[in-house]
Amino acid sequence: MGVSLKDVAQRAGVSIKTVSNVVNNYQHVTPAMRAKVQKAIDELGYRPNLTARHLRKGRTGIIALAVPEFGNPYFAELAGAVIDAAARHDYTVLVDHTAGLREKELLVSQGFRSHVIDGLILSPIHLETEDLMARTETAPLVLLGEREYEAPYEHIAIDNVGAARAAVRHLVAQGNRRIAFLGSRTGQERQPAHLRLRGWREELAAAGITPDESLVVVTDGYGREDGAAGMAQLLDREDRPDAVFAYNDLIAIGAMRTVTERGLRIPDDIAVVGFDDIEESRYTTTTLTTIAPDKEAIARLAVDSLVEQLSGEPFAEPRRPRPGYRLVVRESTTSGPDSGHTEDL
């Protein structure tokens, strides 16, 4: 049988109400009394009943995180950061997988799990603004990712254009001029990748280099196999690029495999920059230069936003927090003394 508030109260020689005040961190408990009760809690190993606490507030104590790809390490790392951030607020995280399918994103956003969750953090691929505007579910929603929306929901994302420009600027500084973009998508302009593609164009133009649209390679997906196939297209050209900026690390890693299979050297023949700083990028045979979004800040801001909304704190209009990011320079762009350093941007 578990330890109760009554057991703690008897051990500390205080009332059950006093123990409750300490457990709930009420301000009017004196430091001496708090220390006395905490000693009894530690000795007995008491653990608060978080489920009961949330139910008293009309909550389940569960928030959901819906991501498009479980196979992408970025989302696994982000999920871990969200779970850690939620635990600091005594919340449990239910992780859902949309597979980047519009029908599943609609299902999640419209609240098909509303009876078990208090709020939702969603990283969509195909939802449009009108889908979000038609949402009738009242549970708080926070959006993540590169998509841009004009809807009344908080949206947390790094400055993708600025981050892409930093990646291209680094490649230009290394002497590269024919810089390809690998990982574009056809279709709607607002699809993921368009902001990073815009940054590629803007930074090349700023460097006095006319963006060569023939060096923009469309991929079917965002995985290693897509990067390998896209890189093969580039290497089959007579005027191959001298550098590649990839939409994400997985595409970059696939591209590097193709480069080495063709007998070319990284970065001497072709330099490569990725995006996401997944753990794998630090352990590839040639370590990968990449943009590192602050995943912990993204997770913290998303969870804090949900908790704030659940507490009834109003906000006049949706906020657009911009977590930071870093350029992490590794062997795929330089083998000199700069390899291994980071730049906060």
CSV table of C-alpha atoms in Angstrom, one decimal:
chain,number,residue,atom,x,y,z
A,1,MET,CA,0.0,0.0,0.0
A,2,GLY,CA,1.3,3.4,-0.9
A,3,VAL,CA,2.3,6.2,1.5
A,4,SER,CA,-0.5,8.7,2.1
A,5,LEU,CA,-0.6,12.4,3.1
A,6,LYS,CA,-1.8,11.2,6.5
A,7,ASP,CA,1.3,9.0,6.9
A,8,VAL,CA,3.6,12.0,6.2
A,9,ALA,CA,1.6,14.2,8.5
A,10,GLN,CA,1.9,11.7,11.4
A,11,ARG,CA,5.7,11.3,10.8
A,12,ALA,CA,6.2,15.1,10.7
A,13,GLY,CA,3.8,15.8,13.5
A,14,VAL,CA,1.7,18.3,11.5
A,15,SER,CA,-1.7,18.5,9.9
A,16,ILE,CA,-2.6,16.8,6.6
A,17,LYS,CA,-3.4,20.3,5.3
A,18,THR,CA,0.2,21.5,6.1
A,19,VAL,CA,1.6,18.5,4.2
A,20,SER,CA,-0.7,19.3,1.2
A,21,ASN,CA,0.5,22.9,1.3
A,22,VAL,CA,4.1,21.7,1.1
A,23,VAL,CA,3.4,19.2,-1.7
A,24,ASN,CA,1.6,21.8,-3.7
A,25,ASN,CA,4.3,24.4,-3.1
A,26,TYR,CA,2.1,27.0,-1.4
A,27,GLN,CA,3.9,30.2,-0.5
A,28,HIS,CA,2.7,30.7,3.1
A,29,VAL,CA,4.6,27.7,4.5
A,30,THR,CA,7.5,28.7,6.7
A,31,PRO,CA,11.0,27.4,5.6
A,32,ALA,CA,11.3,25.5,8.9
A,33,MET,CA,7.9,23.8,8.5
A,34,ARG,CA,8.7,23.1,4.8
A,35,ALA,CA,12.0,21.4,5.7
A,36,LYS,CA,10.3,19.4,8.5
A,37,VAL,CA,7.6,18.0,6.1
A,38,GLN,CA,10.1,17.4,3.3
A,39,LYS,CA,12.2,15.3,5.7
A,40,ALA,CA,9.2,13.1,6.4
A,41,ILE,CA,8.4,12.9,2.7
A,42,ASP,CA,11.9,11.8,1.9
A,43,GLU,CA,12.0,9.3,4.8
A,44,LEU,CA,8.8,7.7,3.8
A,45,GLY,CA,9.3,7.9,0.0
A,46,TYR,CA,6.0,9.7,-0.5
A,47,ARG,CA,5.0,10.4,-4.2
A,48,PRO,CA,2.1,12.7,-5.0
A,49,ASN,CA,-0.8,11.2,-6.9
A,50,LEU,CA,-0.5,13.3,-10.0
A,51,THR,CA,-3.5,11.7,-11.7
A,52,ALA,CA,-5.8,12.8,-8.8
A,53,ARG,CA,-4.2,16.3,-8.8
A,54,HIS,CA,-4.9,16.8,-12.5
A,55,LEU,CA,-8.5,15.3,-12.2
A,56,ARG,CA,-9.3,17.8,-9.5
A,57,LYS,CA,-8.5,20.5,-12.0
A,58,GLY,CA,-10.6,18.8,-14.7
A,59,ARG,CA,-7.5,17.6,-16.6
A,60,THR,CA,-6.1,14.3,-17.6
A,61,GLY,CA,-2.4,15.2,-17.1
A,62,ILE,CA,-1.6,14.1,-20.6
A,63,ILE,CA,-0.5,16.2,-23.6
A,64,ALA,CA,0.0,14.8,-27.1
A,65,LEU,CA,2.9,15.3,-29.5
A,66,ALA,CA,2.1,14.5,-33.1
A,67,VAL,CA,5.0,14.2,-35.5
A,68,PRO,CA,5.3,13.1,-39.2
A,69,GLU,CA,8.2,10.7,-39.1
A,70,PHE,CA,9.3,8.3,-36.3
A,71,GLY,CA,12.1,7.1,-38.6
A,72,ASN,CA,13.7,10.6,-38.6
A,73,PRO,CA,16.0,10.9,-35.6
A,74,TYR,CA,15.3,14.6,-35.4
A,75,PHE,CA,11.7,13.9,-34.2
A,76,ALA,CA,12.9,11.2,-31.8
A,77,GLU,CA,15.3,13.7,-30.2
A,78,LEU,CA,12.6,16.4,-30.2
A,79,ALA,CA,10.1,14.0,-28.6
A,80,GLY,CA,12.6,13.3,-25.8
A,81,ALA,CA,13.0,17.0,-25.2
A,82,VAL,CA,9.2,17.5,-25.1
A,83,ILE,CA,8.9,14.6,-22.6
A,84,ASP,CA,11.5,16.2,-20.3
A,85,ALA,CA,9.9,19.6,-20.6
A,86,ALA,CA,6.5,18.2,-19.8
A,87,ALA,CA,7.7,16.2,-16.8
A,88,ARG,CA,8.8,19.5,-15.2
A,89,HIS,CA,5.1,20.4,-15.2
A,90,ASP,CA,4.0,17.0,-14.0
A,91,TYR,CA,2.6,16.1,-17.5
A,92,THR,CA,2.8,12.9,-19.4
A,93,VAL,CA,3.3,12.9,-23.2
A,94,LEU,CA,1.4,10.8,-25.6
A,95,VAL,CA,3.4,10.6,-28.9
A,96,ASP,CA,1.4,10.1,-32.1
A,97,HIS,CA,2.6,9.5,-35.6
A,98,THR,CA,0.8,11.1,-38.6
A,99,ALA,CA,3.2,9.7,-41.3
A,100,GLY,CA,2.9,13.2,-42.9
A,101,LEU,CA,-0.5,12.3,-44.2
A,102,ARG,CA,-3.1,15.1,-44.4
A,103,GLU,CA,-6.0,12.9,-43.3
A,104,LYS,CA,-4.1,11.9,-40.1
A,105,GLU,CA,-3.0,15.4,-39.4
A,106,LEU,CA,-6.7,16.5,-39.8
A,107,LEU,CA,-7.8,13.7,-37.4
A,108,VAL,CA,-5.3,14.7,-34.8
A,109,SER,CA,-5.9,18.4,-35.0
A,110,GLN,CA,-9.6,18.0,-34.8
A,111,GLY,CA,-9.4,16.3,-31.5
A,112,PHE,CA,-10.0,12.5,-32.0
A,113,ARG,CA,-8.1,12.0,-28.7
A,114,SER,CA,-9.6,14.9,-26.9
A,115,HIS,CA,-11.1,12.7,-24.2
A,116,VAL,CA,-7.6,11.6,-23.1
A,117,ILE,CA,-5.4,14.7,-23.7
A,118,ASP,CA,-5.4,18.3,-22.3
A,119,GLY,CA,-3.5,19.8,-25.3
A,120,LEU,CA,-1.7,19.1,-28.5
A,121,ILE,CA,1.7,19.9,-30.0
A,122,LEU,CA,1.6,19.3,-33.7
A,123,SER,CA,4.3,19.3,-36.4
A,124,PRO,CA,2.3,19.3,-39.6
A,125,ILE,CA,3.4,18.7,-43.2
A,126,HIS,CA,0.2,19.1,-45.3
A,127,LEU,CA,-2.3,21.0,-43.2
A,128,GLU,CA,-3.4,24.4,-44.6
A,129,THR,CA,-4.5,27.5,-42.9
A,130,GLU,CA,-8.1,26.8,-43.7
A,131,ASP,CA,-7.9,23.4,-42.0
A,132,LEU,CA,-6.8,25.1,-38.8
A,133,MET,CA,-9.3,27.9,-39.1
A,134,ALA,CA,-12.1,25.2,-39.4
A,135,ARG,CA,-10.9,23.5,-36.2
A,136,THR,CA,-13.7,23.2,-33.6
A,137,GLU,CA,-11.7,21.4,-30.9
A,138,THR,CA,-11.2,23.6,-27.9
A,139,ALA,CA,-8.0,21.9,-26.5
A,140,PRO,CA,-5.0,24.2,-26.8
A,141,LEU,CA,-2.8,23.6,-29.9
A,142,VAL,CA,0.8,24.6,-30.5
A,143,LEU,CA,2.3,24.2,-33.9
A,144,LEU,CA,5.9,23.3,-34.7
A,145,GLY,CA,7.9,23.2,-37.9
A,146,GLU,CA,8.7,25.1,-41.1
A,147,ARG,CA,5.1,25.5,-42.4
A,148,GLU,CA,3.7,29.1,-42.2
A,149,TYR,CA,0.2,29.6,-41.0
A,150,GLU,CA,-2.1,32.6,-40.5
A,151,ALA,CA,-4.2,30.9,-37.9
A,152,PRO,CA,-4.9,31.8,-34.2
A,153,TYR,CA,-2.5,29.3,-32.8
A,154,GLU,CA,1.0,29.7,-31.4
A,155,HIS,CA,3.7,28.5,-33.8
A,156,ILE,CA,7.2,27.8,-32.6
A,157,ALA,CA,10.0,27.5,-35.2
A,158,ILE,CA,13.5,28.7,-35.7
A,159,ASP,CA,14.3,31.3,-38.4
A,160,ASN,CA,14.6,28.8,-41.3
A,161,VAL,CA,15.6,31.4,-43.8
A,162,GLY,CA,18.3,32.9,-41.6
A,163,ALA,CA,19.6,29.4,-40.7
A,164,ALA,CA,19.8,28.4,-44.4
A,165,ARG,CA,21.6,31.6,-45.2
A,166,ALA,CA,24.1,30.8,-42.5
A,167,ALA,CA,24.8,27.4,-44.0
A,168,VAL,CA,25.2,28.8,-47.5
A,169,ARG,CA,27.4,31.7,-46.2
A,170,HIS,CA,29.7,29.2,-44.6
A,171,LEU,CA,30.0,27.3,-47.9
A,172,VAL,CA,30.8,30.5,-49.8
A,173,ALA,CA,33.4,31.4,-47.2
A,174,GLN,CA,35.1,28.0,-47.9
A,175,GLY,CA,35.4,29.1,-51.6
A,176,ASN,CA,32.5,27.2,-53.0
A,177,ARG,CA,30.5,28.8,-55.8
A,178,ARG,CA,28.4,26.0,-57.4
A,179,ILE,CA,26.2,25.2,-54.4
A,180,ALA,CA,23.3,22.9,-54.9
A,181,PHE,CA,20.1,22.6,-52.8
A,182,LEU,CA,19.1,19.1,-52.2
A,183,GLY,CA,15.6,18.3,-50.9
A,184,SER,CA,13.2,20.6,-52.6
A,185,ARG,CA,9.6,19.5,-53.1
A,186,THR,CA,7.2,20.1,-55.9
A,187,GLY,CA,3.7,21.4,-55.4
A,188,GLN,CA,2.5,24.2,-53.1
A,189,GLU,CA,4.9,27.0,-52.3
A,190,ARG,CA,4.2,26.6,-48.6
A,191,GLN,CA,5.4,23.0,-48.4
A,192,PRO,CA,8.3,22.3,-46.0
A,193,ALA,CA,11.7,23.2,-47.6
A,194,HIS,CA,10.6,26.4,-49.2
A,195,LEU,CA,11.9,28.6,-46.5
A,196,ARG,CA,15.3,26.9,-46.6
A,197,LEU,CA,15.3,27.1,-50.3
A,198,ARG,CA,14.6,30.8,-50.0
A,199,GLY,CA,17.5,31.2,-47.7
A,200,TRP,CA,19.7,29.4,-50.3
A,201,ARG,CA,18.6,31.8,-53.0
A,202,GLU,CA,19.0,35.0,-50.8
A,203,GLU,CA,22.5,34.2,-49.6
A,204,LEU,CA,23.8,33.3,-53.0
A,205,ALA,CA,22.5,36.5,-54.4
A,206,ALA,CA,24.0,38.4,-51.4
A,207,ALA,CA,27.3,36.9,-52.2
A,208,GLY,CA,27.1,38.0,-55.9
A,209,ILE,CA,26.4,34.5,-57.1
A,210,THR,CA,23.4,34.0,-59.4
A,211,PRO,CA,21.4,31.1,-58.0
A,212,ASP,CA,21.4,28.3,-60.6
A,213,GLU,CA,17.9,26.8,-60.4
A,214,SER,CA,19.2,23.7,-62.2
A,215,LEU,CA,21.1,22.9,-59.0
A,216,VAL,CA,17.8,22.6,-57.0
A,217,VAL,CA,17.0,18.9,-56.8
A,218,VAL,CA,13.5,17.7,-55.9
A,219,THR,CA,13.4,14.6,-53.7
A,220,ASP,CA,10.5,12.2,-53.1
A,221,GLY,CA,11.0,12.3,-49.4
A,222,TYR,CA,13.4,13.4,-46.7
A,223,GLY,CA,15.4,10.2,-46.0
A,224,ARG,CA,18.9,8.9,-46.7
A,225,GLU,CA,17.8,7.1,-49.8
A,226,ASP,CA,16.4,10.4,-51.2
A,227,GLY,CA,19.7,12.2,-50.6
A,228,ALA,CA,21.6,9.4,-52.2
A,229,ALA,CA,19.4,9.4,-55.3
A,230,GLY,CA,19.4,13.2,-55.5
A,231,MET,CA,23.2,13.4,-55.3
A,232,ALA,CA,23.5,10.8,-58.1
A,233,GLN,CA,21.5,13.2,-60.3
A,234,LEU,CA,23.9,16.0,-59.5
A,235,LEU,CA,27.0,13.9,-60.1
A,236,ASP,CA,25.7,12.7,-63.5
A,237,ARG,CA,25.9,16.2,-64.8
A,238,GLU,CA,28.9,17.5,-66.6
A,239,ASP,CA,29.0,20.7,-64.5
A,240,ARG,CA,28.6,19.1,-61.1
A,241,PRO,CA,28.4,21.3,-58.0
A,242,ASP,CA,31.3,21.9,-55.6
A,243,ALA,CA,29.0,21.9,-52.6
A,244,VAL,CA,25.6,20.8,-51.4
A,245,PHE,CA,23.2,22.3,-48.8
A,246,ALA,CA,20.7,19.6,-47.9
A,247,TYR,CA,17.3,20.1,-46.5
A,248,ASN,CA,18.1,17.9,-43.5
A,249,ASP,CA,20.9,15.7,-42.1
A,250,LEU,CA,19.4,12.4,-43.4
A,251,ILE,CA,19.4,13.8,-47.0
A,252,ALA,CA,23.0,15.0,-46.4
A,253,ILE,CA,24.1,11.6,-45.1
A,254,GLY,CA,22.6,9.8,-48.1
A,255,ALA,CA,24.3,12.4,-50.4
A,256,MET,CA,27.7,11.8,-48.8
A,257,ARG,CA,27.4,8.1,-49.3
A,258,THR,CA,26.9,8.6,-53.1
A,259,VAL,CA,29.8,11.0,-53.2
A,260,THR,CA,32.2,8.5,-51.7
A,261,GLU,CA,30.9,5.7,-53.8
A,262,ARG,CA,31.8,7.7,-56.9
A,263,GLY,CA,35.4,8.0,-55.7
A,264,LEU,CA,35.1,11.7,-54.8
A,265,ARG,CA,36.4,13.3,-51.6
A,266,ILE,CA,34.5,15.3,-49.0
A,267,PRO,CA,35.1,18.2,-48.7
A,268,ASP,CA,37.9,18.6,-51.3
A,269,ASP,CA,35.7,17.7,-54.3
A,270,ILE,CA,32.3,18.4,-52.8
A,271,ALA,CA,31.4,20.0,-49.4
A,272,VAL,CA,28.2,19.1,-47.7
A,273,VAL,CA,26.0,20.9,-45.1
A,274,GLY,CA,23.0,19.4,-43.4
A,275,PHE,CA,20.3,20.6,-41.1
A,276,ASP,CA,19.0,19.3,-37.7
A,277,ASP,CA,22.2,18.2,-36.0
A,278,ILE,CA,20.9,14.6,-35.3
A,279,GLU,CA,23.3,12.5,-33.3
A,280,GLU,CA,24.2,10.4,-36.4
A,281,SER,CA,25.8,13.5,-37.9
A,282,ARG,CA,28.5,13.4,-35.3
A,283,TYR,CA,29.4,9.8,-36.0
A,284,THR,CA,29.5,9.5,-39.8
A,285,THR,CA,32.8,8.6,-41.3
A,286,THR,CA,33.2,12.2,-42.4
A,287,THR,CA,31.4,14.1,-39.7
A,288,LEU,CA,28.7,16.4,-41.0
A,289,THR,CA,28.6,20.2,-40.8
A,290,THR,CA,25.0,21.1,-39.9
A,291,ILE,CA,22.6,23.7,-38.6
A,292,ALA,CA,21.6,22.7,-35.0
A,293,PRO,CA,18.2,24.0,-33.9
A,294,ASP,CA,17.8,24.4,-30.2
A,295,LYS,CA,15.6,21.4,-29.7
A,296,GLU,CA,15.4,21.9,-25.9
A,297,ALA,CA,14.2,25.5,-26.3
A,298,ILE,CA,11.6,24.4,-29.0
A,299,ALA,CA,10.3,21.8,-26.6
A,300,ARG,CA,10.3,24.1,-23.6
A,301,LEU,CA,8.5,26.9,-25.4
A,302,ALA,CA,5.9,24.5,-26.8
A,303,VAL,CA,5.1,22.8,-23.4
A,304,ASP,CA,5.1,26.1,-21.5
A,305,SER,CA,2.7,27.6,-24.0
A,306,LEU,CA,0.3,24.7,-23.5
A,307,VAL,CA,0.6,24.9,-19.7
A,308,GLU,CA,0.0,28.6,-19.9
A,309,GLN,CA,-3.1,28.2,-22.0
A,310,LEU,CA,-4.4,25.4,-19.7
A,311,SER,CA,-4.0,27.7,-16.7
A,312,GLY,CA,-6.4,30.2,-18.4
A,313,GLU,CA,-3.8,32.8,-19.1
A,314,PRO,CA,-5.1,34.8,-22.1
A,315,PHE,CA,-3.0,36.1,-24.9
A,316,ALA,CA,-4.1,38.9,-27.2
A,317,GLU,CA,-2.8,37.2,-30.3
A,318,PRO,CA,-0.8,34.1,-31.2
A,319,ARG,CA,2.9,34.4,-30.6
A,320,ARG,CA,5.6,33.3,-32.9
A,321,PRO,CA,8.6,32.5,-30.6
A,322,ARG,CA,11.9,32.0,-32.5
A,323,PRO,CA,14.3,29.6,-30.7
A,324,GLY,CA,18.0,29.9,-31.5
A,325,TYR,CA,20.2,27.7,-33.7
A,326,ARG,CA,23.9,27.1,-34.2
A,327,LEU,CA,26.1,26.4,-37.2
A,328,VAL,CA,28.2,23.3,-36.2
A,329,VAL,CA,31.3,23.1,-38.4
A,330,ARG,CA,32.7,19.6,-39.0
A,331,GLU,CA,34.7,17.6,-41.5
A,332,SER,CA,32.2,17.7,-44.4
A,333,THR,CA,33.1,21.3,-45.1
A,334,THR,CA,36.6,21.8,-43.6
A,335,SER,CA,39.4,19.6,-42.4
A,336,GLY,CA,41.3,22.6,-41.0
A,337,PRO,CA,41.4,24.2,-37.5
A,338,ASP,CA,37.8,25.3,-37.9
A,339,SER,CA,36.5,21.8,-37.9
A,340,GLY,CA,34.6,21.1,-34.7
A,341,HIS,CA,33.7,24.7,-33.7
A,342,THR,CA,30.1,26.1,-33.4
A,343,GLU,CA,28.6,29.5,-34.1
A,344,ASP,CA,25.6,30.7,-32.2
A,345,LEU,CA,23.4,32.6,-34.6
